[in-house]
Coordinates of C-alpha atoms in Angstrom, one line a residue:
X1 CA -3.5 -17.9 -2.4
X2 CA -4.3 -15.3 -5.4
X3 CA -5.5 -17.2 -8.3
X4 CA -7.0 -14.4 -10.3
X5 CA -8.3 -10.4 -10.3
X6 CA -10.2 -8.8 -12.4
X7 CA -11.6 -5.6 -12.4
X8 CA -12.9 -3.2 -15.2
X9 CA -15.0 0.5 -14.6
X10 CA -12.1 1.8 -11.9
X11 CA -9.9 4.7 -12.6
X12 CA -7.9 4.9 -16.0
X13 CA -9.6 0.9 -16.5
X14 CA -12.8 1.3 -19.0
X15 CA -12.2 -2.0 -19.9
X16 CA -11.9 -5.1 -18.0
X17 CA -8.0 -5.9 -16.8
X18 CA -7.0 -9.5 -15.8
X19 CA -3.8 -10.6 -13.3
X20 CA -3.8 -13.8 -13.2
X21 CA -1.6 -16.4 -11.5
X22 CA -1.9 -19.6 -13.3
X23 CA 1.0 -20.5 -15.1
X24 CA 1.5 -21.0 -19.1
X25 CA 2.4 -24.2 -20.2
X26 CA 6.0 -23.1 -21.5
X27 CA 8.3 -25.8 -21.0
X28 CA 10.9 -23.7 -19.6
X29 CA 9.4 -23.0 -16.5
X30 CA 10.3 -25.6 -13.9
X31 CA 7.6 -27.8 -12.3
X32 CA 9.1 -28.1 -8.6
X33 CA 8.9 -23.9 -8.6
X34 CA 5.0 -23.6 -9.2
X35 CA 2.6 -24.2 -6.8
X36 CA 0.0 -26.9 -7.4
X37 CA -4.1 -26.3 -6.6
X38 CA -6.0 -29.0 -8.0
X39 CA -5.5 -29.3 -11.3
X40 CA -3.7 -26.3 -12.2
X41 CA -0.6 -24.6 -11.1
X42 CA 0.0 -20.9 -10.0
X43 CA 3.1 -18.8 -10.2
X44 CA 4.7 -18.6 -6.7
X45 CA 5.9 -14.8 -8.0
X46 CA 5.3 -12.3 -10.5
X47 CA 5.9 -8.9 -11.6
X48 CA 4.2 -6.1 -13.0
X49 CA 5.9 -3.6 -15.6
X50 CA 5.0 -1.6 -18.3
X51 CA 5.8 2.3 -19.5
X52 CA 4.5 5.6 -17.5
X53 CA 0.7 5.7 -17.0
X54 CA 0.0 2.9 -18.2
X55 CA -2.0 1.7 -15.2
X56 CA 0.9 -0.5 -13.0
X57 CA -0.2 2.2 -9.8
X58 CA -4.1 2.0 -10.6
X59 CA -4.0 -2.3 -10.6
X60 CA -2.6 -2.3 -7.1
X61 CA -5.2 1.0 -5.8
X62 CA -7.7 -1.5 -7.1
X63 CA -6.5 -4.4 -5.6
X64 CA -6.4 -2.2 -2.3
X65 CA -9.4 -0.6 -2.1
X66 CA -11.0 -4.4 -3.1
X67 CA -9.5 -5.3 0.5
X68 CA -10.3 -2.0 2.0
X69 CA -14.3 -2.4 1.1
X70 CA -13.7 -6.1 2.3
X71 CA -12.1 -5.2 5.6
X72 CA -14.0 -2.4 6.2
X73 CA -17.0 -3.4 5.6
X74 CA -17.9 0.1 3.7
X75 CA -17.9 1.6 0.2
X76 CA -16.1 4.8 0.5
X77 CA -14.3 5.4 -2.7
X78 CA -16.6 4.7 -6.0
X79 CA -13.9 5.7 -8.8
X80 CA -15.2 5.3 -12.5
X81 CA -13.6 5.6 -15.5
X82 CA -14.6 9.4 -16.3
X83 CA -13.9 9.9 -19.9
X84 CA -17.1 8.7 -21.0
X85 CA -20.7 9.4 -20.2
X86 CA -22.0 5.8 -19.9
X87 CA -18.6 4.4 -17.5
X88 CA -18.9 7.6 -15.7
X89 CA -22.6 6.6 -14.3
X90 CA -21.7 2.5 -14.7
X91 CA -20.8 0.4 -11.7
X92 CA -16.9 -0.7 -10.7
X93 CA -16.4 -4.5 -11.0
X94 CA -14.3 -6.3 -8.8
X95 CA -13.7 -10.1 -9.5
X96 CA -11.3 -12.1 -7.5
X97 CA -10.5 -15.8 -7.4
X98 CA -8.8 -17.3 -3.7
X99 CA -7.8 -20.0 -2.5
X100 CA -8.2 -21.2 1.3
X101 CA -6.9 -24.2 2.5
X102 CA -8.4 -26.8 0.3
X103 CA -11.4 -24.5 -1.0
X104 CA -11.6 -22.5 -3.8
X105 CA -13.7 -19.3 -4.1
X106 CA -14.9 -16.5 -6.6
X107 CA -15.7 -13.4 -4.7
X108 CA -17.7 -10.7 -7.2
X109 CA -18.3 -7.4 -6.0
X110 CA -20.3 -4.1 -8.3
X111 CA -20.6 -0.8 -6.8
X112 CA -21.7 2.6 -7.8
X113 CA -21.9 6.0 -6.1
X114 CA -21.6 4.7 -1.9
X115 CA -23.7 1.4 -2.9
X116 CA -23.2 -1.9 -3.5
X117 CA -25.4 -2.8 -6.0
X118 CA -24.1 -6.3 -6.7
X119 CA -22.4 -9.1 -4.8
X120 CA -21.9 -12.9 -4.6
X121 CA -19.9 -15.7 -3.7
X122 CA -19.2 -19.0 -5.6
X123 CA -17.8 -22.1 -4.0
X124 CA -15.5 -22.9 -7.7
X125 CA -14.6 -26.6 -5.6
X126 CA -17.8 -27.5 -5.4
X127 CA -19.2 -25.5 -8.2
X128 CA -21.9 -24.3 -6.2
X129 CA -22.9 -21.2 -5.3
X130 CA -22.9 -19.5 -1.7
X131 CA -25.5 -16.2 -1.8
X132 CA -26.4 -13.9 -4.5
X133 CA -27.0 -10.6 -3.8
X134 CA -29.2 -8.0 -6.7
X135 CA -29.1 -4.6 -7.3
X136 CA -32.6 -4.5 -5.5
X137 CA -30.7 -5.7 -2.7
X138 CA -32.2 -9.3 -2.7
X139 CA -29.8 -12.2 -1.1
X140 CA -30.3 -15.8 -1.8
X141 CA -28.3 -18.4 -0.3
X142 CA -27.8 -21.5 -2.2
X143 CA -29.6 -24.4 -0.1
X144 CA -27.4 -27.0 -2.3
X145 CA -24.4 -25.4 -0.9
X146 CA -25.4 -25.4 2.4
X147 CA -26.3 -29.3 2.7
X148 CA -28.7 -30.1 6.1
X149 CA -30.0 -26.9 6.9
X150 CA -33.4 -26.9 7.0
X151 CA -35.4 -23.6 4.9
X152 CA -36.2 -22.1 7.6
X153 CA -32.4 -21.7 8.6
X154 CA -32.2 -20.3 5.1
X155 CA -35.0 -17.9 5.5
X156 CA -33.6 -16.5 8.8
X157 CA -29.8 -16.1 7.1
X158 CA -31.6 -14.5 4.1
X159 CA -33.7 -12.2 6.2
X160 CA -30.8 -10.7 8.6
X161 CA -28.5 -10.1 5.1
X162 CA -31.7 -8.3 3.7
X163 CA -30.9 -5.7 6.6
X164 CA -27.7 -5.0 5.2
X165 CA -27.3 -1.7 4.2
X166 CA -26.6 -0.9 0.3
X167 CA -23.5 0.3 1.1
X168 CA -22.2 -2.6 3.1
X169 CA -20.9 -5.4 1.9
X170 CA -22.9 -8.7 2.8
X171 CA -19.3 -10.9 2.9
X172 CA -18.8 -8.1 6.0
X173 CA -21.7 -8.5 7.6
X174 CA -22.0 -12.2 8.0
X175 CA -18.1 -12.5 8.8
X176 CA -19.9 -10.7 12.0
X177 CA -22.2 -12.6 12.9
X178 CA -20.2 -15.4 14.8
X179 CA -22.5 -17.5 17.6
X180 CA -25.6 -16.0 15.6
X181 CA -25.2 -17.9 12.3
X182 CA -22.1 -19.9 12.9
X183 CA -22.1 -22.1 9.8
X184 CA -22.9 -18.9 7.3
X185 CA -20.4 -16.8 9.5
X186 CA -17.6 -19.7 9.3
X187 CA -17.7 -19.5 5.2
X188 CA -17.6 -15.7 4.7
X189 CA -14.8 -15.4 7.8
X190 CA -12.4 -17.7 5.4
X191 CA -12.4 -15.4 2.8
X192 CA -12.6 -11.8 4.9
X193 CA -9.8 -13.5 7.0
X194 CA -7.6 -13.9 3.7
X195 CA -8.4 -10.2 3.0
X196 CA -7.0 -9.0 6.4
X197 CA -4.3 -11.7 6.9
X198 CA -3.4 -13.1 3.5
X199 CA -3.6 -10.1 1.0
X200 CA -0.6 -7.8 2.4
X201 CA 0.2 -4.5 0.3
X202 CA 2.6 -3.1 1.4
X203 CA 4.1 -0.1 1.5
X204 CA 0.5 0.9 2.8
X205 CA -1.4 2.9 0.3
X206 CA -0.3 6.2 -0.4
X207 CA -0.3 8.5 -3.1
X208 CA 1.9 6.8 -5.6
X209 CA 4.6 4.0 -5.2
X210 CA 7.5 6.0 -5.2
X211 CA 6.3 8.3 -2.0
X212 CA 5.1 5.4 -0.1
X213 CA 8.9 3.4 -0.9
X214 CA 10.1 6.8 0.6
X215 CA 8.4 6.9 3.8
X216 CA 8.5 2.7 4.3
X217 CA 12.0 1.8 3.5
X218 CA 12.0 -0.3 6.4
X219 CA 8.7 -2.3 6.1
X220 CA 9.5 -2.7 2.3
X221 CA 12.6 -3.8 2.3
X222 CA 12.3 -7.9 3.9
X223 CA 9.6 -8.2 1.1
X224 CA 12.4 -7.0 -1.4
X225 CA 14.7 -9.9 -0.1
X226 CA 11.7 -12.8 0.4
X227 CA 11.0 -12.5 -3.1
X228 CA 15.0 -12.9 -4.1
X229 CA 15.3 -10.0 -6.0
X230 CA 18.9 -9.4 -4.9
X231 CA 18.3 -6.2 -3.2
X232 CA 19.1 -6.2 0.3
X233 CA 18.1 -2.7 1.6
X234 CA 17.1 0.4 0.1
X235 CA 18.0 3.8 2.0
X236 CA 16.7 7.4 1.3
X237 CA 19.2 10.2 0.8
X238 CA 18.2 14.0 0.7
X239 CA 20.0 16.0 -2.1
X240 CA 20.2 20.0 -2.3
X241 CA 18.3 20.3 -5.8
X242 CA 19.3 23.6 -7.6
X243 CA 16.8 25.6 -9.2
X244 CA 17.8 28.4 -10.6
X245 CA 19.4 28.7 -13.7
X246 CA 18.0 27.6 -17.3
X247 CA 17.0 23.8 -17.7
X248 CA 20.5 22.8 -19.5
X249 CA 22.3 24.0 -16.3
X250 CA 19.7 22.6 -14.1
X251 CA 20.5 19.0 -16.2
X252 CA 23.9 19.0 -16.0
X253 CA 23.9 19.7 -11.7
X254 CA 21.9 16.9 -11.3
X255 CA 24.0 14.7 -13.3
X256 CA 27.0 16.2 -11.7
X257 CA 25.6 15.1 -8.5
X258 CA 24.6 11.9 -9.0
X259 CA 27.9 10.9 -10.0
X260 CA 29.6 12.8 -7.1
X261 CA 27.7 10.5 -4.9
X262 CA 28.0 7.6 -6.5
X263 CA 23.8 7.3 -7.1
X264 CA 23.0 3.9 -9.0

């Protein structure tokens, strides 16, 4: 379950952006629609609008390529804000706040060029955290988090995610390291398995929403109808588009058409 993104440094983001899924405390919303964790409650839906370019596409690329790195294991598309000097050469952020099960987490992730160059994970249940990682590259795991295990368990977990490469992400590596390290393996897997099972975007990513609608009509469309937004299918039609002719005739063939086909 999403609780909360943030992210700030990515794309047309300087700044940092929030989504967040906890609900307001408006009386009009109805308490047997939201969704209860702990003490708080969480939107079962929401929806993103706003005018042209004002970021809608660039929130769910960042959300993506979050699950991407995740999933992948990799950094492979370090994306800055470029209209200044300083975000051009400052890392991405990525925040995000999960629930699994009964466990909450904060998952906090900083790269720059092909590198991570910062990483951790917090157990927000237990308000304890699970590893650090610096932008030296040093990992500490939290012996208070991990209970019985003795420090020389520690020192061995801490010594295999010092081999991690820079450009891996440690949350990766130990999600793969099953009948090694089972009990460090077993905490990063419930979050990596929420990135590949939970965290579905769909259409998958391409180049603008609109495009990917195109070519995915039929994966799109059940998520259209689960969420009750009273569409039941979309469909693509191809129209002959005329070009020649000045922009007023142009105009007026396009609105001639869309009526003659009764477009909505």
């Amino acid at each position: 379950m999403l609780i909360n993104f943030t992210f700030e440094n990515f794309r047309s983001f300087r700044d940092a952006a929030e989504f967040s899924m906890l609900a307001s405390e408006e009386e009009s919303l109805e308490c047997d629609t939201l969704l209860s964790l702990s003490d708080v409650k969480l939107l079962p839906l929401t929806a993103v609008y706003g005018g042209n370019a004002s970021g809608k596409t660039n929130f769910v690329r960042a959300l993506y390529e979050l699950r991407a790195l995740v999933c992948d294991g990799k950094v492979k598309n370090y994306m800055p804000f470029r209209l200044d000097d300083v975000s051009r050469n400052s890392p991405t952020v990525f925040t995000i706040e999960i629930a699994t099960g009964d466990e909450e987490w904060r998952y906090s992730l900083s790269i720059q060029g092909q590198q991570v160059v910062k990483e951790s994970l917090y157990c927000l249940s237990s308000e304890l955290s699970v590893y650090t990682r610096d932008e030296k590259g040093v990992v500490e795991f939290d012996e208070a988090f991990f209970g019985q295990k003795s420090k020389e368990e520690i020192k061995t977990a801490n010594d295999i995610a010092g081999t991690t490469a820079q450009g891996d992400a440690l949350l990766t590596t130990l999600h793969k390291l099953q009948g090694i390290m089972a009990d460090f393996a077993t905490v990063a897997s419930k979050i990596h398995a929420w990135f590949d099972d939970v965290l579905i975007i769909k259409p998958a990513w391409l180049p603008g929403i609109v495009p990917a609608v195109i070519y995915h009509t039929n994966e799109f469309s059940p998520y259209l109808r689960d969420a009750g937004t009273g569409i039941s299918d979309l469909a693509v039609k191809s129209l002959p588009l005329r070009t020649e002719g000045n922009q007023e005739q142009v105009l007026n063939f396009i609105k001639q058409t869309i009526a003659e086909n009764e477009i909505r």
